[in-house]
Coordinates of C-alpha atoms in Angstrom, one line a residue:
Chain A
M1 CA -80.6 -63.5 78.1
I2 CA -82.4 -64.4 81.3
V3 CA -80.3 -65.9 84.1
L4 CA -81.6 -68.3 86.7
R5 CA -79.3 -69.0 89.7
L6 CA -80.3 -71.9 91.9
K7 CA -80.8 -71.0 95.5
N8 CA -80.2 -73.6 98.3
H9 CA -82.5 -76.4 97.6
S10 CA -83.8 -79.2 99.9
G11 CA -83.0 -81.9 97.5
I12 CA -86.7 -82.8 96.9
P13 CA -87.1 -83.1 93.1
L14 CA -88.3 -79.9 91.6
E15 CA -90.5 -80.2 88.5
A16 CA -89.7 -77.1 86.4
D17 CA -91.3 -77.7 83.0
C18 CA -91.9 -73.9 82.8
V19 CA -88.2 -73.3 82.1
T20 CA -88.4 -72.9 78.4
P21 CA -87.9 -69.8 76.1
D22 CA -91.5 -70.4 74.9
L23 CA -92.9 -69.7 78.4
F24 CA -90.4 -67.0 79.3
Q25 CA -91.0 -65.0 76.2
G26 CA -92.7 -61.6 76.7
K27 CA -92.7 -61.9 80.4
S28 CA -91.2 -59.6 83.0
L29 CA -88.8 -60.9 85.6
S30 CA -91.6 -60.9 88.2
E31 CA -93.9 -62.8 85.8
V32 CA -91.1 -65.3 85.2
G33 CA -90.6 -65.7 88.9
A34 CA -94.3 -66.4 89.3
L35 CA -94.4 -69.3 86.9
E36 CA -95.5 -72.4 88.7
V37 CA -93.2 -75.4 89.6
L38 CA -93.8 -78.5 91.7
D39 CA -91.6 -78.9 94.7
G40 CA -92.3 -82.5 95.5
N41 CA -96.1 -82.4 95.5
R42 CA -96.3 -78.7 96.5
K43 CA -97.0 -76.0 93.9
A44 CA -94.7 -73.1 94.3
P45 CA -93.4 -70.1 92.2
L46 CA -90.2 -70.5 90.3
G47 CA -88.7 -67.5 92.0
E48 CA -88.8 -69.3 95.3
F49 CA -86.0 -71.5 94.0
F50 CA -84.0 -69.3 91.6
E51 CA -82.6 -65.8 91.6
I52 CA -83.8 -64.4 88.4
S53 CA -82.0 -61.6 86.4
G54 CA -81.6 -60.3 82.9
E55 CA -84.4 -60.2 80.3
A56 CA -86.1 -62.8 78.2
S57 CA -86.6 -61.1 74.8
D58 CA -83.8 -62.9 72.9
G59 CA -85.0 -66.4 73.7
R60 CA -81.9 -67.4 75.7
I61 CA -81.9 -68.8 79.2
Q62 CA -78.8 -69.5 81.4
I63 CA -79.2 -71.7 84.4
Q64 CA -76.5 -71.7 87.1
G65 CA -76.0 -74.2 89.9
D66 CA -76.3 -77.9 90.4
C67 CA -79.8 -78.7 88.9
S68 CA -79.5 -82.5 89.1
R69 CA -82.7 -82.5 91.0
V70 CA -84.5 -80.1 88.7
K71 CA -86.6 -82.0 86.2
W72 CA -88.0 -81.1 82.8
I73 CA -85.6 -78.3 81.9
G74 CA -86.3 -77.2 78.3
S75 CA -89.1 -79.8 78.0
G76 CA -91.2 -79.1 74.9
M77 CA -89.3 -76.0 73.9
T78 CA -89.6 -74.9 70.3
F79 CA -87.0 -72.3 69.9
G80 CA -84.2 -70.4 71.6
E81 CA -81.3 -71.6 73.7
V82 CA -81.1 -73.0 77.2
H83 CA -77.6 -73.3 78.8
V84 CA -77.2 -75.2 82.0
D85 CA -73.9 -74.4 83.7
G86 CA -73.9 -77.6 85.7
N87 CA -75.9 -80.8 86.0
A88 CA -79.5 -81.1 84.8
G89 CA -82.2 -83.5 86.2
M90 CA -84.5 -86.0 84.6
H91 CA -86.6 -85.4 81.4
S92 CA -84.4 -82.5 80.3
G93 CA -85.3 -81.6 76.7
S94 CA -88.1 -84.2 76.5
A95 CA -90.6 -83.6 73.8
M96 CA -88.4 -80.8 72.6
K97 CA -89.4 -79.5 69.1
G98 CA -86.7 -76.9 68.4
G99 CA -83.9 -74.7 69.7
K100 CA -80.9 -75.8 71.6
L101 CA -80.4 -77.2 75.0
E102 CA -76.8 -77.2 76.2
I103 CA -75.9 -78.9 79.5
H104 CA -72.3 -78.3 80.7
G105 CA -72.4 -81.0 83.3
N106 CA -74.3 -84.3 83.5
S107 CA -77.9 -85.0 82.7
S108 CA -80.2 -87.7 84.2
D109 CA -82.6 -90.2 82.8
W110 CA -85.0 -89.6 79.9
L111 CA -82.9 -86.9 78.3
G112 CA -84.7 -85.9 75.1
A113 CA -87.3 -88.6 75.5
E114 CA -89.8 -88.4 72.6
M115 CA -88.2 -85.2 71.3
R116 CA -89.1 -84.1 67.8
G117 CA -86.6 -81.4 66.9
G118 CA -83.8 -79.2 68.0
V119 CA -80.4 -80.0 69.4
I120 CA -79.3 -81.2 72.9
H121 CA -75.6 -81.2 73.7
V122 CA -74.5 -82.6 77.0
R123 CA -70.8 -82.1 77.9
G124 CA -70.9 -84.8 80.6
N125 CA -72.7 -88.1 81.0
T126 CA -76.4 -88.9 80.7
G127 CA -78.6 -91.4 82.3
H128 CA -80.9 -94.2 81.0
L129 CA -83.4 -94.0 78.2
C130 CA -81.9 -91.0 76.4
G131 CA -84.0 -90.3 73.3
A132 CA -86.3 -93.2 74.2
A133 CA -90.1 -93.6 74.3
Y134 CA -91.9 -93.2 77.6
R135 CA -93.4 -96.4 79.1
G136 CA -96.6 -97.1 77.1
G137 CA -95.5 -94.9 74.3
S138 CA -95.0 -96.3 70.8
K139 CA -92.2 -94.0 69.5
G140 CA -89.1 -92.5 71.0
M141 CA -87.5 -89.4 69.6
R142 CA -88.9 -88.5 66.2
G143 CA -86.4 -85.9 65.1
G144 CA -83.6 -83.6 66.2
T145 CA -80.2 -84.4 67.5
I146 CA -78.8 -85.5 70.9
L147 CA -75.0 -85.3 71.5
I148 CA -73.4 -86.7 74.6
E149 CA -69.7 -86.1 75.2
G150 CA -69.5 -88.7 78.0
N151 CA -71.3 -92.0 78.6
A152 CA -75.0 -92.9 78.4
G153 CA -77.0 -95.5 80.3
N154 CA -79.3 -98.3 79.3
E155 CA -82.0 -98.3 76.6
T156 CA -80.4 -95.4 74.8
A157 CA -82.5 -94.5 71.7
A158 CA -85.0 -97.2 72.6
M159 CA -88.0 -97.1 70.2
M160 CA -86.4 -94.2 68.4
R161 CA -88.3 -93.2 65.2
R162 CA -86.1 -90.6 63.6
G163 CA -83.2 -88.3 64.4
L164 CA -79.6 -88.6 65.4
V165 CA -78.0 -89.5 68.7
G166 CA -74.2 -89.3 69.1
I167 CA -72.5 -90.7 72.2
R168 CA -68.8 -90.0 72.5
G169 CA -68.3 -92.5 75.3
N170 CA -69.9 -95.8 76.3
V171 CA -73.5 -96.9 76.3
G172 CA -75.2 -99.4 78.5
D173 CA -77.4 -102.4 77.7
F174 CA -80.3 -102.5 75.1
A175 CA -79.0 -99.6 73.0
G176 CA -81.4 -99.1 70.1
M177 CA -83.9 -101.5 71.6
G178 CA -87.1 -101.6 69.5
M179 CA -85.7 -98.9 67.2
I180 CA -88.0 -98.0 64.4
A181 CA -85.6 -95.8 62.5
G182 CA -83.0 -93.1 63.1
T183 CA -79.3 -93.3 63.8
L184 CA -77.3 -93.9 66.9
V185 CA -73.5 -93.3 66.8
V186 CA -71.4 -94.6 69.7
G187 CA -67.7 -93.9 70.1
G188 CA -67.0 -96.2 73.1
E189 CA -68.1 -99.6 74.3
V190 CA -71.6 -101.0 74.1
G191 CA -73.5 -103.2 76.5
I192 CA -75.5 -106.3 75.9
R193 CA -78.6 -107.0 73.8
T194 CA -77.9 -104.2 71.4
G195 CA -80.6 -103.5 68.9
A196 CA -83.0 -106.1 70.3
E197 CA -86.2 -106.0 68.3
M198 CA -85.1 -103.1 66.2
K199 CA -87.1 -102.9 62.9
R200 CA -85.1 -100.3 61.0
G201 CA -82.5 -97.8 61.8
T202 CA -78.8 -97.7 62.1
L203 CA -76.5 -98.3 65.0
V204 CA -72.9 -97.1 64.3
F205 CA -70.2 -98.3 66.7
L206 CA -67.0 -96.5 65.9
N207 CA -64.6 -98.6 68.0
H208 CA -66.3 -101.7 69.4
L209 CA -68.3 -104.6 68.1
P210 CA -70.4 -105.8 70.9
K211 CA -71.5 -109.4 71.2
L212 CA -74.5 -109.4 68.9
L213 CA -77.8 -111.2 69.4
P214 CA -78.2 -114.4 67.4
T215 CA -80.9 -112.6 65.4
F216 CA -78.4 -110.4 63.7
R217 CA -76.5 -111.6 60.6
Y218 CA -73.4 -110.4 58.8
S219 CA -74.2 -108.7 55.5
C220 CA -71.0 -107.4 53.9
D221 CA -68.0 -105.1 54.1
Y222 CA -68.7 -101.8 52.3
R223 CA -68.4 -98.1 52.4
P224 CA -71.9 -96.6 53.2
G225 CA -72.0 -93.2 51.6
F226 CA -74.7 -91.8 53.9
L227 CA -72.5 -92.1 56.9
Q228 CA -70.4 -89.2 55.7
L229 CA -73.5 -87.0 55.7
Y230 CA -74.0 -87.8 59.4
F231 CA -70.3 -87.2 60.2
S232 CA -70.5 -83.8 58.4
R233 CA -73.6 -83.0 60.3
L234 CA -72.0 -83.9 63.6
K235 CA -68.9 -81.9 62.8
S236 CA -71.0 -78.9 62.0
L237 CA -72.6 -79.2 65.4
G238 CA -69.3 -79.2 67.2
F239 CA -69.2 -83.0 67.6
P240 CA -66.4 -84.1 65.2
I241 CA -65.8 -87.9 64.8
P242 CA -62.1 -88.6 64.6
G243 CA -60.9 -90.6 61.6
S244 CA -64.3 -90.6 59.9
D245 CA -63.2 -90.4 56.3
S246 CA -65.0 -91.8 53.3
Q247 CA -62.5 -94.6 52.7
I248 CA -63.2 -96.5 55.8
V249 CA -64.7 -99.9 55.2
W250 CA -67.5 -100.9 57.5
K251 CA -68.9 -104.3 58.4
R252 CA -72.7 -104.4 58.2
Y253 CA -74.9 -106.6 60.2
C254 CA -78.6 -106.7 59.6
G255 CA -81.3 -107.4 62.1
D256 CA -83.2 -107.8 64.3
L257 CA -84.5 -110.8 62.3
L258 CA -87.2 -111.4 64.9
T259 CA -88.9 -108.3 63.5
L260 CA -88.5 -106.7 60.0
G261 CA -84.7 -107.2 59.9
L262 CA -84.2 -103.9 58.1
G263 CA -82.1 -102.5 60.9
E264 CA -78.3 -102.4 60.7
I265 CA -75.2 -102.3 62.9
L266 CA -72.2 -100.8 61.3
V267 CA -68.7 -101.3 62.7
P268 CA -65.4 -100.3 61.1
A269 CA -63.8 -103.5 59.7
K270 CA -60.6 -102.6 61.6
A271 CA -62.5 -102.6 64.9
N272 CA -62.9 -106.4 65.0
Chain B
M1 CA -69.7 -48.5 14.3
E2 CA -69.7 -49.1 10.6
E3 CA -72.4 -50.1 8.1
G4 CA -72.4 -53.9 7.6
K5 CA -74.2 -56.0 5.1
D6 CA -77.6 -54.9 6.2
I7 CA -77.1 -54.3 9.9
L8 CA -74.7 -52.1 12.0
T9 CA -71.5 -53.7 13.1
I10 CA -68.8 -53.0 15.7
Q11 CA -65.1 -53.7 15.1
H12 CA -63.6 -55.5 18.1
Q13 CA -60.0 -56.8 18.0
G14 CA -60.3 -56.8 14.2
V15 CA -63.4 -58.9 14.3
K16 CA -66.7 -57.6 13.0
I17 CA -69.4 -57.9 15.8
L18 CA -72.8 -57.8 14.2
D19 CA -75.2 -55.5 16.0
T20 CA -77.7 -58.2 16.7
F21 CA -78.9 -60.2 19.7
A22 CA -79.3 -63.8 20.9
E23 CA -82.9 -64.7 21.7
A24 CA -83.1 -66.9 24.7
F25 CA -86.0 -68.7 26.4
T26 CA -87.1 -69.3 30.0
V27 CA -86.7 -73.0 31.0
T28 CA -86.8 -74.9 34.2
G29 CA -83.3 -75.9 35.5
A30 CA -81.9 -78.3 38.1
R31 CA -78.4 -79.0 39.4
L32 CA -77.3 -82.5 40.5
I33 CA -74.1 -83.2 42.3
V34 CA -72.9 -86.7 41.4
T35 CA -70.1 -88.3 43.4
A36 CA -68.2 -91.5 43.0
E37 CA -65.2 -93.4 44.4
S38 CA -62.9 -91.8 41.8
P39 CA -62.9 -88.8 39.6
G40 CA -63.0 -91.1 36.6
W41 CA -66.3 -92.8 37.6
A42 CA -67.8 -89.5 38.5
D43 CA -66.9 -88.3 35.0
I44 CA -68.4 -91.4 33.4
A45 CA -71.6 -90.9 35.3
G46 CA -71.8 -87.3 34.4
R47 CA -71.1 -87.7 30.8
T48 CA -73.5 -90.6 30.5
A49 CA -76.3 -88.9 32.3
T50 CA -75.9 -85.8 30.2
G51 CA -75.6 -87.6 26.9
Y52 CA -78.1 -87.1 24.1
A53 CA -79.2 -83.8 25.7
S54 CA -78.1 -81.2 23.2
S55 CA -81.4 -79.6 22.3
V56 CA -85.0 -79.9 23.4
I57 CA -85.9 -79.9 19.7
G58 CA -85.1 -83.6 19.8
C59 CA -84.1 -84.5 23.4
D60 CA -86.0 -84.7 26.6
A61 CA -83.7 -82.1 28.2
E62 CA -80.6 -80.0 27.6
A63 CA -77.8 -81.0 29.9
G64 CA -74.1 -80.9 30.6
I65 CA -71.4 -81.0 33.1
E66 CA -71.1 -77.6 34.8
K67 CA -68.0 -78.3 36.9
V68 CA -65.7 -81.0 38.1
L69 CA -65.8 -81.0 41.9
S70 CA -63.0 -82.0 44.4
S71 CA -63.8 -84.2 47.4
E72 CA -63.8 -81.0 49.5
E73 CA -66.7 -79.6 47.5
T74 CA -69.1 -82.5 47.7
P75 CA -71.6 -83.5 50.5
D76 CA -70.0 -87.0 51.0
G77 CA -66.4 -86.1 50.7
R78 CA -65.8 -87.9 47.4
P79 CA -64.9 -86.6 44.0
G80 CA -67.8 -85.5 41.8
V81 CA -69.3 -83.5 39.1
S82 CA -71.9 -80.8 39.0
L83 CA -74.5 -81.4 36.3
L84 CA -77.2 -78.9 35.0
F85 CA -80.4 -80.0 33.3
F86 CA -82.9 -77.8 31.6
A87 CA -86.4 -78.5 30.2
F88 CA -89.4 -76.5 29.2
S89 CA -91.5 -77.4 32.3
R90 CA -91.0 -78.9 35.8
D91 CA -92.9 -82.0 34.8
S92 CA -90.8 -82.7 31.8
L93 CA -87.7 -82.0 33.7
Q94 CA -88.7 -84.5 36.4
K95 CA -89.4 -87.1 33.8
A96 CA -86.1 -86.6 32.2
L97 CA -84.2 -86.6 35.5
V98 CA -85.8 -89.8 36.7
N99 CA -85.1 -91.5 33.4
R100 CA -81.5 -90.2 33.1
V101 CA -80.5 -90.8 36.7
G102 CA -82.3 -94.2 36.7
Q103 CA -80.6 -95.4 33.6
S104 CA -77.2 -93.7 33.7
I105 CA -76.3 -93.0 37.4
L106 CA -78.1 -95.6 39.4
T107 CA -76.5 -98.1 37.1
C108 CA -73.0 -96.6 37.3
P109 CA -70.6 -98.1 39.9
T110 CA -70.2 -96.3 43.2
T111 CA -72.2 -93.2 42.5
S112 CA -74.4 -91.1 44.7
V113 CA -76.7 -88.1 43.7
F114 CA -77.3 -84.9 45.7
N115 CA -79.3 -81.8 45.0
G116 CA -77.3 -78.8 44.1
L117 CA -79.9 -76.0 44.5
A118 CA -81.9 -74.5 47.3
I119 CA -85.1 -76.3 47.8
D120 CA -88.4 -74.4 47.5
P121 CA -91.0 -77.0 48.5
G122 CA -93.4 -75.8 45.9
Q123 CA -90.8 -75.9 43.1
A124 CA -88.9 -79.1 44.0
I125 CA -89.2 -82.3 42.1
S126 CA -89.0 -85.8 43.4
L127 CA -85.9 -87.8 42.3
G128 CA -84.9 -90.2 45.0
G129 CA -88.5 -90.5 46.0
A130 CA -89.3 -91.8 42.5
L131 CA -86.3 -94.0 42.1
R132 CA -86.6 -95.6 45.5
F133 CA -89.1 -98.2 44.2
F134 CA -86.2 -99.9 42.5
G135 CA -85.3 -101.1 46.0
D136 CA -88.4 -103.3 45.9
G137 CA -89.2 -102.7 49.5
Y138 CA -85.6 -103.0 50.7
Q139 CA -85.0 -99.3 50.3
T140 CA -84.5 -97.2 53.4
S141 CA -84.3 -93.5 53.9
K142 CA -82.3 -91.2 56.2
V143 CA -83.2 -87.7 57.2
V144 CA -80.1 -85.6 57.9
D145 CA -80.7 -82.0 59.0
K146 CA -84.2 -82.1 57.5
T147 CA -83.1 -83.5 54.2
R148 CA -84.2 -86.9 53.2
Y149 CA -81.9 -89.3 51.3
W150 CA -82.9 -92.7 49.9
R151 CA -80.6 -95.7 50.2
I152 CA -81.3 -98.2 47.5
P153 CA -79.6 -101.6 47.7
V154 CA -77.5 -102.4 44.5
M155 CA -75.0 -105.0 43.7
D156 CA -71.9 -103.0 44.8
G157 CA -73.5 -101.7 48.0
E158 CA -76.0 -98.8 48.0
F159 CA -77.1 -96.1 45.7
L160 CA -77.7 -93.0 47.7
C161 CA -80.0 -90.4 46.2
E162 CA -81.5 -87.2 47.6
D163 CA -85.2 -87.3 47.8
K164 CA -86.0 -83.8 46.4
I165 CA -84.3 -81.7 43.8
G166 CA -84.6 -78.0 43.7
T167 CA -85.5 -76.2 40.5
V168 CA -85.1 -72.6 39.2
K169 CA -86.3 -70.6 36.3
G170 CA -83.3 -70.7 34.0
V171 CA -82.4 -69.4 30.6
A172 CA -81.7 -71.5 27.5
G173 CA -80.6 -70.6 24.0
G174 CA -78.0 -68.0 24.6
N175 CA -75.7 -68.1 21.6
I176 CA -73.1 -66.6 19.3
L177 CA -72.3 -67.5 15.7
I178 CA -68.6 -67.5 14.8
Q179 CA -67.9 -66.9 11.2
G180 CA -64.3 -68.0 10.3
E181 CA -62.1 -67.6 7.3
T182 CA -61.4 -71.3 7.4
Q183 CA -62.9 -74.3 9.1
E184 CA -59.7 -74.7 11.2
L185 CA -59.7 -71.1 12.3
A186 CA -63.4 -71.0 13.1
L187 CA -63.1 -74.2 15.2
E188 CA -60.1 -72.8 17.0
A189 CA -62.1 -69.7 17.9
A190 CA -65.1 -71.8 18.9
S191 CA -62.9 -74.0 21.1
R192 CA -61.5 -70.9 22.8
A193 CA -65.0 -69.6 23.3
V194 CA -66.1 -72.8 24.9
E195 CA -63.2 -72.9 27.3
S196 CA -63.8 -69.4 28.3
A197 CA -67.6 -69.7 28.7
R198 CA -67.2 -72.8 30.8
Q199 CA -65.4 -70.8 33.5
V200 CA -68.6 -69.0 34.3
P201 CA -70.5 -70.7 37.2
G202 CA -74.1 -71.8 36.5
V203 CA -73.9 -72.5 32.8
I204 CA -73.5 -75.4 30.5
L205 CA -72.8 -75.7 26.8
P206 CA -75.0 -78.7 25.9
F207 CA -73.8 -79.5 22.4
P208 CA -70.9 -81.8 21.6
G209 CA -67.8 -80.1 22.9
G210 CA -69.9 -77.1 23.4
V211 CA -70.0 -76.4 19.7
V212 CA -72.8 -76.6 17.1
R213 CA -72.1 -77.0 13.4
S214 CA -75.7 -77.6 12.4
G215 CA -77.4 -74.3 13.2
S216 CA -81.1 -74.7 12.6
K217 CA -84.1 -72.6 11.7
V218 CA -87.7 -73.2 12.7
G219 CA -89.6 -75.5 10.3
S220 CA -88.8 -77.2 7.1
K221 CA -90.2 -77.8 3.6
Y222 CA -90.9 -81.2 5.1
K223 CA -94.0 -81.0 7.3
K224 CA -92.9 -83.5 9.9
L225 CA -89.7 -81.6 10.7
K226 CA -89.8 -79.0 13.5
A227 CA -86.4 -77.6 12.5
S228 CA -84.0 -77.8 9.6
T229 CA -80.7 -76.5 8.5
N230 CA -80.2 -72.8 8.6
Y231 CA -79.2 -72.5 4.9
E232 CA -78.4 -68.8 5.2
Y233 CA -75.3 -69.8 7.2
C234 CA -74.2 -72.8 5.1
P235 CA -71.1 -71.9 3.0
T236 CA -71.9 -74.5 0.4
L237 CA -75.2 -72.9 -0.3
R238 CA -73.7 -69.4 -0.9
G239 CA -74.7 -68.4 -4.4
A240 CA -77.6 -70.8 -4.5
T241 CA -79.6 -69.2 -1.7
N242 CA -79.8 -66.0 0.3
S243 CA -76.6 -66.0 2.5
L244 CA -75.9 -64.2 5.7
L245 CA -72.2 -65.0 5.6
E246 CA -69.6 -62.3 5.5
P247 CA -67.4 -62.3 2.4
G248 CA -64.6 -64.8 2.7
V249 CA -66.3 -67.0 5.4
S250 CA -65.8 -70.7 4.9
A251 CA -67.2 -72.1 8.2
V252 CA -69.6 -71.1 11.0
Y253 CA -69.8 -72.5 14.4
E254 CA -72.4 -71.8 17.0
I255 CA -71.9 -71.7 20.7
V256 CA -75.1 -72.4 22.6
I257 CA -75.3 -71.5 26.3
D258 CA -77.9 -72.6 28.9
G259 CA -77.8 -71.2 32.5
L260 CA -79.4 -71.0 35.8
S261 CA -80.0 -67.3 35.3
L262 CA -80.0 -64.6 32.6
E263 CA -77.0 -63.1 34.3
A264 CA -75.0 -66.3 34.1
V265 CA -75.9 -66.8 30.4
T266 CA -75.0 -63.2 29.6
Q267 CA -71.6 -63.5 31.4
A268 CA -70.8 -66.7 29.6
S269 CA -71.8 -65.2 26.3
K270 CA -69.5 -62.3 27.0
A271 CA -66.7 -64.6 27.8
A272 CA -67.3 -66.7 24.7
L273 CA -67.5 -63.7 22.4
N274 CA -64.4 -62.0 23.6
A275 CA -62.4 -65.3 23.6
A276 CA -63.5 -66.0 20.0
C277 CA -62.1 -62.7 18.6
I278 CA -58.9 -64.1 17.1
R279 CA -57.2 -63.8 13.7
G280 CA -59.2 -65.6 11.1
V281 CA -62.6 -64.8 12.6
L282 CA -64.3 -62.4 10.2
A283 CA -67.5 -61.8 12.1
I284 CA -69.5 -62.9 15.1
G285 CA -73.3 -62.7 15.2
A286 CA -76.1 -64.4 17.0
G287 CA -79.3 -66.4 16.3
N288 CA -82.7 -65.0 16.9
Y289 CA -86.3 -65.1 15.7
G290 CA -86.7 -61.4 15.4
G291 CA -87.5 -61.1 19.1
K292 CA -90.9 -62.7 18.7
L293 CA -90.3 -65.9 20.6
G294 CA -87.9 -65.6 23.4
P295 CA -88.3 -63.1 26.2
H296 CA -84.5 -62.7 26.8
H297 CA -82.5 -60.6 24.3
I298 CA -78.8 -60.7 24.8
Y299 CA -77.3 -57.9 22.6
L300 CA -73.8 -58.6 21.4
R301 CA -72.9 -54.9 21.6
N302 CA -73.3 -55.2 25.3
L303 CA -70.9 -58.2 25.5
V304 CA -67.9 -56.5 23.9
D305 CA -65.1 -56.2 26.4
N306 CA -63.8 -52.8 25.6
S307 CA -60.9 -53.1 28.1
N308 CA -59.1 -55.3 25.6
S309 CA -59.9 -53.3 22.5

């Protein structure tokens, strides 16, 4: 495992998209330290900002320190593990294709944006646009799993195409906006305009039925069998959902009828 | 060993074990996990889907219930059954599965269908992917950990069916022939054999109750028939035709075993043979075609459990 310890930093955002197992693999410590980052608009070597130790052969990276101003950690990674012992900055795990990114603090906006595979697990909160599409993009995350133990901001899973996002806490406004497919599970409260313009996909709210847009309609009370597959998957990833047994009856609302109307919002019948 | 009628025999627990072999064939097999809201509905779905599937001589597949599953053993946490299906080719198996699941499980209240074998992309067959069209455009799919499931709207909610089903090269046609002093004793031995063989994972006994009374031979005096009664084992024809029955035998029952591997079929055959050795059973043999047709030869002498002799 290679260890990066953040030195004192000016606070200017550091763009460190080189911090991935893919780019560290096969490199010596000095070569890792020479990888290029952007300190504001200035190109600089990674070693200027991090003390680097260990060795990179096992595909594991541990990052120590408050990296809330360090962007793009694990972006585009395809394998291995990145552990951040603290906060992580914007775009962490974006366009990720495989491996695991674990953040033991909070993460900022665009976490896992347009990711295609792998697992991101954040022990704290995350910012806006988690798993979403970048502005101008047509699809958000297209695969993989994002797990947030705390809260998430606005436009969570916006334009999501495939994959699974689990939020233990609350989410902000426009959750699942423009969703194409995929599944978002939320344990806490949900903001306004949920699922606006979603075509397909599933929004699962475990404890709270938000005020729905008028373009969503009640379908039925039933027991959707596929939910148990997701709950089993979440449990296997260390993200168990309390009280998620197969006997729970769920209310199903379909929408957004402004678009295809094949999306759905599922809420336990007892949560109303 | 002692000299039998025309072949060597072994005495095992007072029963003559003919020194012959069962001739089995390579087939393509699949395992489906079917779940439902209650064990009763899972059982109904399983029995219906595996009905009329005793022999590929006259059915599209050979099938049966492998095991009853508790809710802890199924992907969706509901009670279920494990079903095995066998056919001569992957194409014919896919056709049989789509028809059987479409007619007998999709239609059955509260059921879901999952794959029960490892998926090799080149060997998998499409099940949910074929049945999804019943959704008429309202079907949706979910991909959970790289596995796709189809959700098809039906009148009690949704029918959930895994997209792909894994297949393996299995073995069909393992068998023993139990020759009894009376019909009752032969059937008692056959029932014990079935019960014992069914404890072995990875096998089914596709005939009614696991027992065959109409053992067949290849061909017939009637040109249109592919198979006809094996007259050499019919007690009522003794004296009129050549007979392979031991003296004093009044009834013969055959136990046919299909499995996901030769090892599973052999183990189940062993369990069946040894369980069938009870008072009133005069001999146990096996059906074969002289070794000319099936590549798998399961010799009875290798199945005798000497620890109980």
